[in-house]
Structure formats: C-alpha cells, structure tokens
Short mmCIF file of C-alpha atoms in Angstrom, two decimals:
data_model
loop_
_atom_site.label_atom_id
_atom_site.label_comp_id
_atom_site.label_asym_id
_atom_site.label_seq_id
_atom_site.Cartn_x
_atom_site.Cartn_y
_atom_site.Cartn_z
CA MET A 1 75.80 101.57 29.37
CA HIS A 2 76.38 102.65 26.13
CA ILE A 3 73.63 101.21 23.74
CA PRO A 4 75.25 99.89 20.60
CA ASP A 5 73.60 100.03 17.30
CA GLY A 6 70.85 97.83 16.39
CA PHE A 7 68.87 97.64 19.56
CA LEU A 8 66.64 100.56 18.51
CA SER A 9 65.06 101.32 15.60
CA ALA A 10 65.69 104.26 13.11
CA PRO A 11 63.00 106.23 13.36
CA VAL A 12 63.17 105.66 17.50
CA CYS A 13 66.80 106.66 17.35
CA ALA A 14 65.71 109.53 15.00
CA ALA A 15 63.52 110.54 17.61
CA THR A 16 65.89 110.57 20.80
CA GLY A 17 68.24 112.74 18.71
CA ALA A 18 65.98 115.16 17.82
CA VAL A 19 64.92 115.45 21.64
CA SER A 20 68.40 115.34 22.46
CA LEU A 21 69.75 118.00 20.09
CA GLY A 22 66.94 120.15 21.04
CA ALA A 23 68.35 119.58 24.75
CA VAL A 24 71.77 119.66 24.43
CA GLY A 25 71.35 122.64 21.99
CA TYR A 26 69.34 124.74 24.55
CA SER A 27 72.22 124.08 27.22
CA VAL A 28 74.88 125.52 25.04
CA ARG A 29 72.78 128.48 24.86
CA ARG A 30 72.34 128.82 28.56
CA LEU A 31 76.14 127.83 29.08
CA LYS A 32 77.50 130.65 27.04
CA ASP A 33 75.28 132.82 28.88
CA SER A 34 76.64 131.86 32.24
CA LEU A 35 80.23 130.91 31.98
CA SER A 36 81.28 133.42 29.23
CA GLU A 37 84.85 133.00 28.29
CA ARG A 38 85.48 130.60 31.00
CA THR A 39 82.80 128.27 29.53
CA ILE A 40 85.69 126.50 27.00
CA PRO A 41 88.53 125.84 29.69
CA LEU A 42 85.88 124.85 32.49
CA THR A 43 83.76 122.93 30.48
CA GLY A 44 86.32 121.13 28.37
CA MET A 45 88.43 120.12 31.23
CA MET A 46 85.54 118.54 32.96
CA SER A 47 84.42 116.61 29.98
CA ALA A 48 88.08 115.34 29.96
CA MET A 49 88.18 114.51 33.82
CA VAL A 50 84.64 112.60 33.12
CA PHE A 51 86.21 110.56 30.64
CA ALA A 52 89.31 109.59 32.53
CA GLY A 53 87.11 109.19 35.45
CA GLN A 54 84.80 106.65 33.71
CA MET A 55 88.41 104.71 33.64
CA ILE A 56 88.31 104.11 37.03
CA ASN A 57 87.29 100.80 38.24
CA PHE A 58 84.90 99.68 41.23
CA PRO A 59 85.17 96.11 42.17
CA ILE A 60 81.95 94.51 42.70
CA PRO A 61 81.86 91.66 44.74
CA GLY A 62 80.66 88.57 43.34
CA ALA A 63 81.14 89.29 39.55
CA LEU A 64 83.54 89.10 37.05
CA VAL A 65 83.05 92.14 36.03
CA SER A 66 83.79 96.15 37.51
CA GLY A 67 81.40 98.94 37.26
CA HIS A 68 82.25 102.89 36.44
CA LEU A 69 81.42 105.89 37.12
CA MET A 70 78.74 107.55 34.78
CA GLY A 71 79.06 110.99 36.06
CA GLY A 72 75.93 112.46 34.87
CA VAL A 73 74.83 113.97 38.87
CA LEU A 74 78.72 114.52 39.43
CA ALA A 75 79.36 116.89 36.16
CA ALA A 76 75.95 118.90 37.44
CA VAL A 77 76.87 118.72 40.86
CA ILE A 78 80.36 120.68 39.87
CA LEU A 79 79.38 122.25 37.01
CA GLY A 80 75.79 123.45 36.93
CA PRO A 81 73.05 121.23 34.93
CA TRP A 82 73.90 123.17 31.60
CA ALA A 83 77.92 122.42 31.71
CA GLY A 84 77.27 119.27 33.10
CA CYS A 85 75.05 117.97 29.99
CA VAL A 86 77.33 119.57 27.33
CA ALA A 87 80.34 117.75 28.89
CA LEU A 88 78.36 114.42 28.78
CA THR A 89 77.65 114.87 25.61
CA LEU A 90 81.03 115.46 24.61
CA VAL A 91 81.93 112.20 26.46
CA LEU A 92 79.72 110.38 24.49
CA VAL A 93 80.85 111.62 21.14
CA VAL A 94 84.18 111.27 21.71
CA GLN A 95 83.45 107.35 23.40
CA TRP A 96 82.15 107.24 20.37
CA ALA A 97 84.51 108.75 17.90
CA LEU A 98 87.47 107.24 19.88
CA PHE A 99 86.36 103.83 21.09
CA ALA A 100 83.06 103.10 18.56
CA ASP A 101 81.64 102.85 21.98
CA GLY A 102 78.15 102.65 21.90
CA GLY A 103 76.29 102.96 18.21
CA MET A 104 76.45 106.05 15.64
CA LEU A 105 72.55 106.44 15.15
CA ALA A 106 71.81 105.35 18.88
CA LEU A 107 74.05 108.42 19.79
CA GLY A 108 70.65 110.55 20.22
CA ALA A 109 69.67 107.90 22.50
CA ASN A 110 72.90 107.50 25.10
CA ILE A 111 72.75 111.45 25.01
CA LEU A 112 69.30 111.32 26.07
CA HIS A 113 69.74 108.66 28.86
CA MET A 114 73.28 109.87 30.38
CA ALA A 115 73.80 113.66 29.47
CA VAL A 116 69.54 114.71 29.21
CA ILE A 117 68.16 112.86 32.06
CA GLY A 118 71.57 112.12 33.69
CA SER A 119 72.65 115.74 34.08
CA LEU A 120 69.35 117.83 33.64
CA GLY A 121 67.20 115.69 35.19
CA GLY A 122 69.61 114.83 37.87
CA TYR A 123 70.19 118.31 38.38
CA ALA A 124 66.78 118.97 39.04
CA LEU A 125 66.05 116.60 41.28
CA TYR A 126 69.06 117.11 43.34
CA SER A 127 68.98 121.11 43.49
CA THR A 128 65.22 120.58 44.57
CA ILE A 129 66.39 118.24 47.58
CA ARG A 130 68.96 120.20 48.48
CA ASN A 131 67.34 123.17 48.64
CA PHE A 132 64.36 121.59 50.79
CA LEU A 133 67.02 120.13 52.74
CA GLY A 134 68.76 123.66 53.37
CA ARG A 135 71.79 124.00 50.89
CA ASN A 136 74.39 122.47 53.56
CA ALA A 137 77.16 119.75 53.02
CA ARG A 138 75.13 117.11 54.42
CA ALA A 139 71.85 118.43 51.72
CA THR A 140 74.60 118.62 49.06
CA VAL A 141 75.53 115.08 49.63
CA THR A 142 72.19 113.59 50.18
CA GLY A 143 71.16 115.06 47.13
CA ALA A 144 73.40 113.91 44.74
CA VAL A 145 73.53 110.01 46.36
CA ILE A 146 69.43 110.30 45.60
CA ALA A 147 69.67 111.79 42.29
CA SER A 148 72.14 109.77 40.88
CA TRP A 149 70.00 106.46 42.35
CA PHE A 150 67.01 107.94 40.48
CA SER A 151 68.53 109.34 37.31
CA VAL A 152 69.94 106.07 37.06
CA MET A 153 66.84 104.12 36.85
CA ALA A 154 64.98 106.93 34.90
CA ALA A 155 67.50 106.32 32.18
CA ALA A 156 66.78 102.80 32.30
CA ALA A 157 62.86 102.99 32.24
CA MET A 158 63.08 105.27 29.02
CA PHE A 159 65.57 102.70 27.35
CA CYS A 160 62.78 100.14 28.10
CA VAL A 161 60.04 102.60 26.65
CA GLU A 162 62.36 103.12 23.36
CA PHE A 163 62.45 99.36 23.25
CA GLY A 164 59.45 98.97 23.41
CA VAL A 165 58.34 101.03 20.39
CA SER A 166 61.21 100.23 18.31
CA HIS A 167 60.02 96.08 18.60
CA ALA A 168 56.20 96.88 19.12
CA GLY A 169 53.86 94.68 17.50
CA GLN A 170 56.27 91.52 17.24
CA GLY A 171 54.68 89.32 20.06
CA TYR A 172 56.83 90.27 22.78
CA SER A 173 55.88 91.23 26.31
CA PHE A 174 58.25 93.96 27.19
CA ARG A 175 56.89 93.87 30.78
CA ASN A 176 59.16 91.30 31.63
CA LEU A 177 61.90 93.29 29.94
CA PHE A 178 61.00 96.43 32.18
CA ALA A 179 60.80 93.95 35.47
CA LEU A 180 65.03 92.53 34.23
CA MET A 181 66.20 96.21 33.45
CA VAL A 182 64.85 97.81 36.78
CA ALA A 183 66.20 94.96 38.81
CA TYR A 184 69.48 94.80 36.85
CA HIS A 185 70.15 98.90 37.10
CA SER A 186 68.61 99.19 41.11
CA LEU A 187 71.97 97.51 41.31
CA ILE A 188 73.79 99.76 39.24
CA GLY A 189 71.82 102.94 40.56
CA ILE A 190 73.19 101.76 43.97
CA GLY A 191 77.10 101.50 43.12
CA GLU A 192 76.31 105.16 41.11
CA ALA A 193 75.14 106.78 43.97
CA LEU A 194 77.53 105.62 46.33
CA ILE A 195 80.57 106.52 43.95
CA THR A 196 78.91 109.57 43.63
CA GLY A 197 78.16 110.72 47.33
CA LEU A 198 81.74 109.26 47.91
CA ALA A 199 83.33 111.58 45.40
CA VAL A 200 81.09 114.77 46.55
CA SER A 201 81.88 114.32 50.16
CA PHE A 202 85.60 114.16 49.10
CA VAL A 203 85.11 117.25 46.92
CA LEU A 204 83.40 119.16 49.70
CA ALA A 205 85.81 117.64 52.36
CA GLN A 206 88.76 119.42 49.98
CA ARG A 207 87.40 121.92 48.03
CA PRO A 208 83.51 122.99 48.97
CA ASP A 209 83.98 126.22 46.77
CA LEU A 210 83.94 123.99 43.92
CA ILE A 211 80.11 122.97 44.40
CA TYR A 212 78.05 124.81 41.83
CA GLU A 213 75.94 127.52 43.36
CA PRO A 214 73.11 128.81 40.95
CA LYS A 215 73.02 132.40 40.81
CA ALA A 216 70.04 134.08 41.98
CA THR A 217 67.04 133.09 40.10
CA ARG A 218 66.61 135.17 37.27
CA SER A 219 62.58 134.57 36.66
CA ILE A 220 60.47 132.93 38.65
CA HIS A 221 59.79 130.24 35.87
CA GLN A 222 62.66 128.48 36.72
CA PRO A 223 61.72 126.93 40.18
CA ILE A 224 58.79 125.54 38.69
CA SER A 225 60.46 123.88 35.75
CA ARG A 226 63.04 122.28 37.85
CA THR A 227 60.43 121.05 40.13
CA LEU A 228 58.64 120.07 37.19
CA ALA A 229 61.94 118.01 35.52
CA ALA A 230 62.74 116.52 39.17
CA GLY A 231 59.20 115.12 39.10
CA LEU A 232 59.65 113.73 35.79
CA VAL A 233 62.80 111.74 36.58
CA CYS A 234 60.90 110.26 39.87
CA ALA A 235 57.96 109.42 37.78
CA LEU A 236 59.88 107.64 35.15
CA ALA A 237 61.80 105.70 38.01
CA ILE A 238 58.69 104.96 39.70
CA ALA A 239 56.98 104.01 36.47
CA ALA A 240 59.79 101.56 36.42
CA PHE A 241 58.59 99.84 39.42
CA LEU A 242 55.00 99.90 39.21
CA SER A 243 55.20 98.60 35.78
CA PRO A 244 54.77 94.98 36.76
CA PHE A 245 51.62 95.77 38.61
CA ALA A 246 49.85 97.26 35.70
CA SER A 247 49.39 94.75 32.97
CA ALA A 248 47.83 97.23 31.01
CA PHE A 249 51.25 99.23 30.51
CA ASP A 250 52.01 96.55 27.63
CA ASP A 251 48.69 97.43 25.75
CA GLY A 252 49.48 101.13 26.36
CA LEU A 253 52.77 100.96 24.73
CA GLU A 254 51.30 98.98 21.91
CA ALA A 255 48.36 101.43 21.36
CA VAL A 256 51.10 104.24 21.32
CA ALA A 257 52.65 102.30 18.63
CA VAL A 258 50.03 101.90 16.52
CA LYS A 259 49.16 105.24 16.80
CA ILE A 260 52.46 106.40 15.88
CA GLY A 261 52.39 104.18 12.80
CA PHE A 262 54.88 101.15 13.58
CA ASP A 263 51.89 98.86 13.88
CA GLU A 264 52.95 98.09 9.97
CA LEU A 265 55.81 96.36 11.44
CA GLU A 266 53.47 93.80 12.60
CA SER A 267 54.19 90.35 11.89
CA GLY A 268 52.32 87.02 11.72
CA LYS A 269 54.55 85.95 15.02
CA SER A 270 52.04 87.91 17.31
CA LEU A 271 49.35 85.21 16.37
CA LEU A 272 51.29 82.89 17.47
CA LEU A 273 52.27 84.08 20.59
CA ASP A 274 49.76 85.13 23.05
CA ASP A 275 51.38 88.40 25.03
CA TYR A 276 50.55 86.91 28.51
CA GLU A 277 51.49 83.49 28.12
CA ILE A 278 55.33 83.49 28.94
CA PRO A 279 55.59 80.98 32.18
CA ALA A 280 58.58 80.94 34.41
CA LEU A 281 59.00 85.03 34.55
CA THR A 282 55.42 86.19 34.68
CA GLY A 283 52.93 86.01 37.71
CA ASP A 284 53.08 86.71 41.38
CA TRP A 285 56.52 85.75 41.53
CA GLN A 286 57.94 88.44 38.99
CA THR A 287 55.69 91.39 40.58
CA PHE A 288 57.25 90.47 43.93
CA SER A 289 60.82 90.13 42.82
CA VAL A 290 60.64 93.56 41.16
CA SER A 291 59.13 95.72 43.62
CA ALA A 292 61.68 93.86 46.04
CA ALA A 293 64.80 95.02 44.38
CA GLY A 294 63.11 98.71 43.68
CA LEU A 295 62.38 98.78 47.79
CA LEU A 296 65.64 97.45 48.25
CA GLY A 297 67.32 100.20 46.07
CA THR A 298 65.22 102.98 47.57
CA ILE A 299 66.07 102.03 51.20
CA SER A 300 69.51 101.43 50.15
CA VAL A 301 69.91 104.67 48.54
CA PHE A 302 68.41 106.32 51.61
CA VAL A 303 71.04 104.91 54.06
CA ILE A 304 73.74 105.92 51.83
CA ALA A 305 72.78 109.31 51.57
CA LEU A 306 71.98 109.69 55.58
CA LEU A 307 75.55 107.67 56.55
CA LEU A 308 78.02 109.64 53.97
CA GLY A 309 75.62 112.78 54.95
CA ARG A 310 76.59 112.34 58.63
CA SER A 311 80.22 111.44 58.09
CA ILE A 312 81.29 114.62 56.36
CA THR A 313 83.39 116.36 58.71
CA PRO A 314 85.90 118.52 56.56
CA SER A 315 89.55 117.44 57.27
CA PRO A 316 92.39 119.33 55.90
CA SER A 317 94.77 117.00 56.98
CA LEU A 318 93.86 114.57 54.17
CA ALA A 319 94.35 117.64 51.40
CA GLU A 320 97.96 116.91 50.61
CA ALA A 321 97.65 113.09 51.49
CA PRO A 322 96.78 111.64 47.81
CA ARG A 323 99.61 113.68 46.36
CA GLU A 324 102.32 111.10 45.20
CA MET B 1 95.90 104.69 25.81
CA SER B 2 97.90 105.28 22.59
CA ASP B 3 97.70 101.82 21.74
CA TYR B 4 94.21 101.72 20.73
CA LEU B 5 93.80 105.76 19.88
CA ASP B 6 94.07 106.98 15.97
CA ARG B 7 96.03 103.90 15.51
CA TYR B 8 95.38 103.29 11.96
CA GLY B 9 94.20 106.85 10.94
CA ARG B 10 97.36 108.35 9.72
CA ARG B 11 97.94 105.62 7.10
CA GLN B 12 97.65 106.51 3.32
CA SER B 13 95.05 104.46 1.16
CA ILE B 14 92.10 105.56 -0.40
CA CYS B 15 89.61 105.58 1.77
CA HIS B 16 92.13 107.82 4.11
CA ARG B 17 92.23 110.26 1.15
CA MET B 18 87.90 110.37 0.98
CA PRO B 19 86.86 113.55 1.92
CA ALA B 20 85.53 113.14 5.63
CA ILE B 21 82.18 114.17 4.94
CA ALA B 22 82.07 111.20 2.35
CA LYS B 23 83.16 109.33 4.99
CA LEU B 24 80.93 110.09 7.80
CA LEU B 25 77.60 109.87 5.54
CA LEU B 26 78.95 106.96 4.09
CA THR B 27 78.89 105.38 7.64
CA LEU B 28 75.62 106.62 8.47
CA VAL B 29 74.00 105.20 5.23
CA VAL B 30 75.74 101.90 5.93
CA VAL B 31 74.47 101.67 9.57
CA GLY B 32 71.17 103.13 8.74
CA ILE B 33 70.77 100.01 6.67
CA ALA B 34 72.29 97.64 8.85
CA VAL B 35 69.89 98.56 11.54
CA SER B 36 67.02 99.15 9.32
CA ILE B 37 66.57 95.42 7.27
CA PRO B 38 64.89 92.86 8.71
CA ILE B 39 66.46 89.45 9.50
CA ASP B 40 64.55 87.88 6.92
CA TYR B 41 66.70 89.57 4.22
CA TRP B 42 69.90 87.92 5.35
CA PRO B 43 71.68 88.06 2.10
CA VAL B 44 71.19 91.79 2.02
CA GLN B 45 73.05 91.57 5.40
CA GLY B 46 75.51 89.41 3.75
CA VAL B 47 76.79 91.83 1.02
CA LEU B 48 76.81 94.79 3.89
CA GLY B 49 79.35 92.74 5.56
CA CYS B 50 81.17 91.77 2.48
CA VAL B 51 81.15 95.58 1.96
CA ILE B 52 82.15 96.77 5.30
CA LEU B 53 85.08 94.01 5.33
CA LEU B 54 85.83 95.43 1.61
CA GLY B 55 86.57 98.80 3.71
CA HIS B 56 88.46 97.38 5.82
CA THR B 57 90.72 95.69 3.30
CA LEU B 58 90.65 98.76 1.27
CA ALA B 59 91.61 101.00 4.32
CA ARG B 60 94.44 98.32 5.47
CA ILE B 61 93.44 97.86 8.63
CA PRO B 62 94.73 94.82 10.17
CA ILE B 63 92.10 92.18 10.57
CA SER B 64 94.12 91.42 13.57
CA TYR B 65 93.27 94.34 14.86
CA VAL B 66 89.35 94.03 14.56
CA VAL B 67 89.07 90.88 15.70
CA ARG B 68 90.36 91.77 18.77
CA ARG B 69 87.97 94.94 18.83
CA LEU B 70 85.42 92.08 18.48
CA ALA B 71 86.66 89.87 20.78
CA ILE B 72 85.68 92.80 23.66
CA PHE B 73 82.53 93.93 21.96
CA LEU B 74 80.65 90.80 21.27
CA PRO B 75 80.33 88.83 24.67
CA MET B 76 79.16 92.53 26.17
CA LEU B 77 76.57 92.62 23.20
CA PHE B 78 76.06 88.95 23.82
CA VAL B 79 74.75 89.56 27.45
CA LEU B 80 73.19 92.39 26.72
CA SER B 81 71.10 90.89 24.09
CA LEU B 82 70.63 87.48 26.16
CA SER B 83 68.68 90.02 28.09
CA LEU B 84 65.68 89.65 25.85
CA PRO B 85 65.06 85.79 25.64
CA MET B 86 65.72 86.00 29.45
CA SER B 87 62.91 88.26 30.17
CA GLN B 88 60.32 86.10 27.88
CA GLY B 89 61.57 82.92 30.31
CA PHE B 90 63.87 81.40 27.64
CA GLN B 91 60.82 80.65 25.64
CA THR B 92 60.88 83.16 22.40
CA GLY B 93 62.90 86.20 21.58
CA TRP B 94 65.65 84.18 19.82
CA ASP B 95 64.97 85.52 16.51
CA LEU B 96 65.22 89.12 17.70
CA MET B 97 68.32 88.29 19.57
CA LEU B 98 69.73 86.80 16.53
CA SER B 99 68.52 89.75 14.74
CA ILE B 100 70.23 92.22 17.20
CA LEU B 101 73.57 90.47 17.05
CA PHE B 102 73.70 91.01 13.53
CA ARG B 103 72.53 94.28 13.26
CA SER B 104 74.94 95.21 15.94
CA THR B 105 77.98 93.93 14.77
CA LEU B 106 77.92 95.36 11.00
CA SER B 107 77.27 98.48 12.54
CA PHE B 108 80.25 98.17 14.91
CA LEU B 109 82.58 96.67 12.37
CA ALA B 110 81.56 99.98 9.83
CA ALA B 111 82.10 102.16 12.93
CA ILE B 112 85.72 100.56 13.47
CA TRP B 113 86.34 101.55 10.14
CA LEU B 114 85.24 104.87 10.41
CA ILE B 115 87.39 105.51 13.65
CA ASN B 116 90.62 104.22 11.99
CA VAL B 117 90.36 106.24 8.81
CA MET B 118 89.12 109.29 10.15
CA LEU B 119 91.20 111.51 12.50
CA PHE B 120 89.64 113.17 15.63
CA ASP B 121 91.02 116.94 14.26
CA GLN B 122 89.25 116.06 10.77
CA LEU B 123 85.75 114.84 12.83
CA LEU B 124 86.40 118.45 14.16
CA ILE B 125 86.60 120.54 11.12
CA THR B 126 83.68 118.39 9.45
CA LEU B 127 81.36 118.73 12.30
CA ARG B 128 81.97 122.61 11.98
CA ARG B 129 81.13 122.43 8.49
CA LEU B 130 77.58 120.74 9.40
CA TRP B 131 76.94 124.07 11.59
CA VAL B 132 77.84 122.94 14.97
CA PRO B 133 78.45 125.88 17.38
CA GLU B 134 81.99 127.25 17.34
CA VAL B 135 81.89 126.68 21.37
CA VAL B 136 81.42 122.75 21.02
CA ILE B 137 83.95 122.25 18.48
CA ALA B 138 86.12 124.38 20.84
CA ILE B 139 85.14 122.54 24.03
CA LEU B 140 85.78 119.13 22.02
CA ALA B 141 89.16 120.14 20.82
CA PHE B 142 90.22 121.43 24.40
CA MET B 143 88.99 118.17 25.97
CA TYR B 144 90.96 115.91 23.48
CA ARG B 145 93.95 117.95 24.30
CA TYR B 146 93.32 117.35 28.00
CA ILE B 147 91.99 113.67 27.73
CA PHE B 148 95.64 112.86 27.80
CA VAL B 149 96.99 114.44 30.41
CA LEU B 150 94.46 113.81 32.83
CA TRP B 151 95.03 110.29 31.82
CA ASP B 152 98.92 110.72 32.92
CA GLU B 153 97.69 112.16 36.15
CA LEU B 154 95.18 109.07 36.65
CA GLU B 155 98.23 106.65 36.05
CA LYS B 156 100.34 108.60 38.44
CA MET B 157 97.54 108.58 41.29
CA ARG B 158 97.07 104.71 40.39
CA LYS B 159 100.68 103.99 40.94
CA ALA B 160 100.94 105.80 44.04
CA ARG B 161 97.81 103.59 45.53
CA GLU B 162 99.40 100.49 44.15
CA ALA B 163 102.81 101.60 45.95
CA ARG B 164 100.85 102.27 49.25
CA SER B 165 98.55 99.33 49.45
CA ILE B 166 99.92 95.89 49.60
CA GLY B 167 97.50 93.14 49.03
CA THR B 168 94.22 93.11 48.95
CA SER B 169 92.42 95.29 51.29
CA SER B 170 88.63 95.08 51.74
CA LEU B 171 86.19 95.86 49.32
CA ARG B 172 85.16 99.25 51.63
CA VAL B 173 88.35 100.14 51.26
CA ARG B 174 88.74 100.05 47.98
CA TRP B 175 85.45 101.63 47.16
CA LYS B 176 86.49 104.39 49.15
CA ILE B 177 89.81 104.84 47.88
CA ALA B 178 88.86 104.46 44.26
CA ALA B 179 85.85 107.29 45.23
CA GLN B 180 88.84 109.25 46.53
CA ILE B 181 90.70 109.03 43.24
CA VAL B 182 87.55 110.44 41.56
CA GLY B 183 87.29 113.00 43.74
CA MET B 184 91.25 113.98 43.82
CA LEU B 185 91.05 114.35 39.73
CA LEU B 186 88.39 116.10 39.57
CA ILE B 187 89.58 118.71 42.01
CA ARG B 188 93.17 118.44 40.11
CA ALA B 189 91.08 118.84 36.90
CA MET B 190 89.20 121.88 38.01
CA SER B 191 92.48 123.72 39.49
CA ARG B 192 94.07 122.83 36.21
CA ALA B 193 91.44 124.79 34.40
CA GLU B 194 91.50 127.60 36.63
CA ARG B 195 95.20 127.79 35.74
CA VAL B 196 95.14 127.21 32.33
CA HIS B 197 92.20 129.90 31.97
CA GLY B 198 94.48 132.22 33.68
CA ALA B 199 97.22 131.30 31.28
CA MET B 200 95.06 131.71 28.50
CA CYS B 201 93.51 135.23 29.45
CA ALA B 202 97.49 136.21 30.23
CA ARG B 203 97.82 135.69 26.46
CA GLY B 204 94.61 137.55 25.09
CA TRP B 205 92.04 134.79 25.25
CA ASP B 206 88.52 136.73 24.11
CA GLY B 207 86.55 133.37 24.33
CA HIS B 208 87.39 132.91 20.36
CA VAL B 209 89.11 129.90 18.95
CA ARG B 210 91.45 131.09 16.04
CA THR B 211 92.39 127.95 13.76
CA LEU B 212 94.37 128.19 10.61
CA ASP B 213 91.77 125.97 9.02
CA PRO B 214 89.46 128.06 6.45
#
C-alpha cells in the first residue's frame, strides 16, 4: 500500500520524512560498517530482487484484485536489518521515480511504514522471537511469519495516527477509520505472513547459508534496543486492536494535535457534528468486529507459523526442479 | 516493462532541457501547494491543474498516455479514499474524500510530468549534488541495472511455470508456487550478487564507484 500525496498534510509529511531520514541515514552508516565493499552489489541486487518480487501476484479468493509481497521482513531476514531497511527505501524511491507509485511528499511516510517499521521493526521482532525459540530453522520461519504480520499491523496503525493528526479537528471520528484499517490490514497481514513464511522456508531448504546471522554483539546495549524496538512494533499493532475499546483515544489524538498546533485548522464543522454521533459503525458491533478480526488474525498467524515451522525438511531434490 | 519506463524521457522539449534540480524543485513546490490548499480555494486548484497540464503539453507527453495512467490510478485512489466516508457510516467525510481526490490527482499528474521529463540517471546525478551519500547512489545505480536482468529472470520462471501447469490448480498450490518463485528469485539474485561481486573484485573493485560525470 503506497500512500499517494494528498492523504497526509505537509507538516506530517515533513515529520515522517525527518524520522525516515534519520533511520535510513543511521542504517546506511551501519551498513557500510557491516558489509564493507560487498555493500553495493549485495544491497543493490537485493533491492532489485524485492522490486521484481513485488511483481509476483498472489491470487486472493473472492476478490478481483491480487495481492503482492511487501518484503520488508523477507529482506531483513536475508540481509539483516540495516541492509534490509536501505533496500526497501531504495525500492520505494525507484517505484516513485519510475512509476509515480506513492507520493513525492508522502515518500517519507511510505519509507517509515515499509522500510523502517517493516525492516528495522520487523527484524527486531523476528530476531527476538528467533533467539527465544532457539535459532533453528523452525524458529526462523516462526519469527519471520509473526514479525511480518505484526509489521503490517504496526504500519497500518501508524498510518491511522498520521492521518488522524493530518486531519485532526475537522470533526471526524478516526476511531472508525482505525477500526476499518485494522480489520482490512489483519487480512493483508496474513497474506504477507504466509508469503514471507513460505519464501523463507523455501530458502531455508535450498540455501540455509543465505539467512542473515548477526555477528557477536559488540555492545551490551544492542539486545536491549532490539527488544525495545520489538516491543514498540507489538505495542503499535496491539494498540490498533485495543483502540475501539479506548474511546479516550480520539480525544488523546486531538489533544496531541492541539498541543502540536494543528488546532488552527479546526473549522466550523466540528460544531455541527458531534464526534460520537456516527451510527451504523459505532457501538458494540464495531468493537466486536474489530477485536474479532484482530483475534482471528493473531490466531491464524500463529497457526501458519506452527504449520510452516513443522513442514520444514530440507529437500535437496528440489534444488534443480524450478530451473527452466 | 520497457513499455512504460523512461518512455518520453529522451524527447527534446523546453521541459526536458531544464536543469534537473529545477524540475525536481518545481514538482516539489507544485505538489506542496496541491496538498496544502483547502478545497474551499478550488479556483487555485483549477489554475494549478491548468499549469500542470500546460507542462504536459510543453513536454509533449501524449494525453492518451496520461489518461491511461490515470485509468489505473484513479480507481485505486477512489477505493482507498472511500474508506473515509465508509468509516463514518457514509454520513460524513464526503468533503474530505473529495478534497483528497483532488489533491492526489493533481499531485499524481505533477509526478507523471516529472518522471517523463527526467531520466533515471539524471535523478542520480541530482541526488548526488544534494549530498545523498555516495554509497546510496551507487546502490541505486546498481539496482537500476539489475532490475531488468531480474525481470527477465522472473519472466523465464513464469513461462516455465505456465508451461508445466495446465489449467487452473487449487489456490493452495498457486500460493505455494508463487512463494517458491519469490524464494527462487531471491536465491538466484543472491548467487548472482556473489558472482558479480567476485567479478568486480577481479577487476579491481575497492568499494568506490568512479563515474565520468564531474
């Protein structure tokens, strides 16, 4: 999902751009340390691979559209977080420069969602789960599946926050938008998790040496920051589910908006429309449906992780099969 | 793919002759205005739209091409922005949706203009002048080189799959095959990267790209 220009206000675009610039800049610095002169061919090829990989369509039952991979977690599993983040960033830049996919001002937001949350955040979660489960093949697949689902959810939640701040004070209830986006993205997330899991288990069966293994940690701070980042991704995703319960959230967002100074955008509309007078999608039904979607998503992702993890058996006979 | 990559970038026009940095900044300003002005000032947006279309005319980008791109973009945008009134129970949110539609379409037209008057290598040179780190530019250039190679590889794999699977298989099988193609593409890309890296080292690669451009 590339955000086009026009959805987010210019200050929000600038803010997300600054955050992305910082994160990607730091990734580039770390990248040069870790890969040295192999940086350019490896990262460049991986970026081209993610770009091409996004063209592979996955049929979705009951829908006219077909989905495709986003690849943040996949790139991070193979290349590590820093190269993965840079690769995804460059994919987004090239998609913008060649196809006008995603906005020019919204590029920062897109990078934040797919490269920073997708690769850096996703990797943090993946490596935490993987280390916890024991760093074997099953742990790798389980970590990748869970991390890719959570990274999609976290990106959706982040978009809702950005959109809410962009249009705060115009009298809309963004709680409902949150609900809609979360329900929608829990499905997208399952697709992403399934593709990532299948692709990672395929790579594990064919070339297990390609999976990124971090070098011995140089400082004691590293694991702590990784756990923190993993927690942040989870928290964002979980906040997305819990948001319908917390009716105070809308007010919280508005309070933030007022504090930052967007309240001058406030028009007369908010006087006419009460925030909480939206029928049809409010009430118990909405709370129930979003939480059900979240629960369903969580359960199915864990089932996928379990099944894929179990099905891993190296099959050398396959190595030559897909060749033409 | 080559059908819509750099399609009109090599034409000669007053827009193509502009310095690349000016084109980039101009588009940035236009997009910035397009997303910032409220819908109430619709005459400004109208003027902006006219300016962008004038740019398209000056750059001699055929209107049929622009319409084709819009035909892909607009339905997607419509569905995306429809989620806004949908989330309000179709009671309100229509005005916000309308303003998003206007803003996005204008920005998209501006972006279409930019990508058709600026070649990718021009963008790289401009980015280098904007103090983007050398290594990022080099990765971008490398990536651009290999997109086409991997694209061909993907087409080969697709054809091989189609040749081997007659009729429609079950959803499960199709997903599995698609994921295997992703995995296979990844493995081939990585082995290619290793080979290319070896070949580069054999030719004296030291981690720095040297170009003829000053």
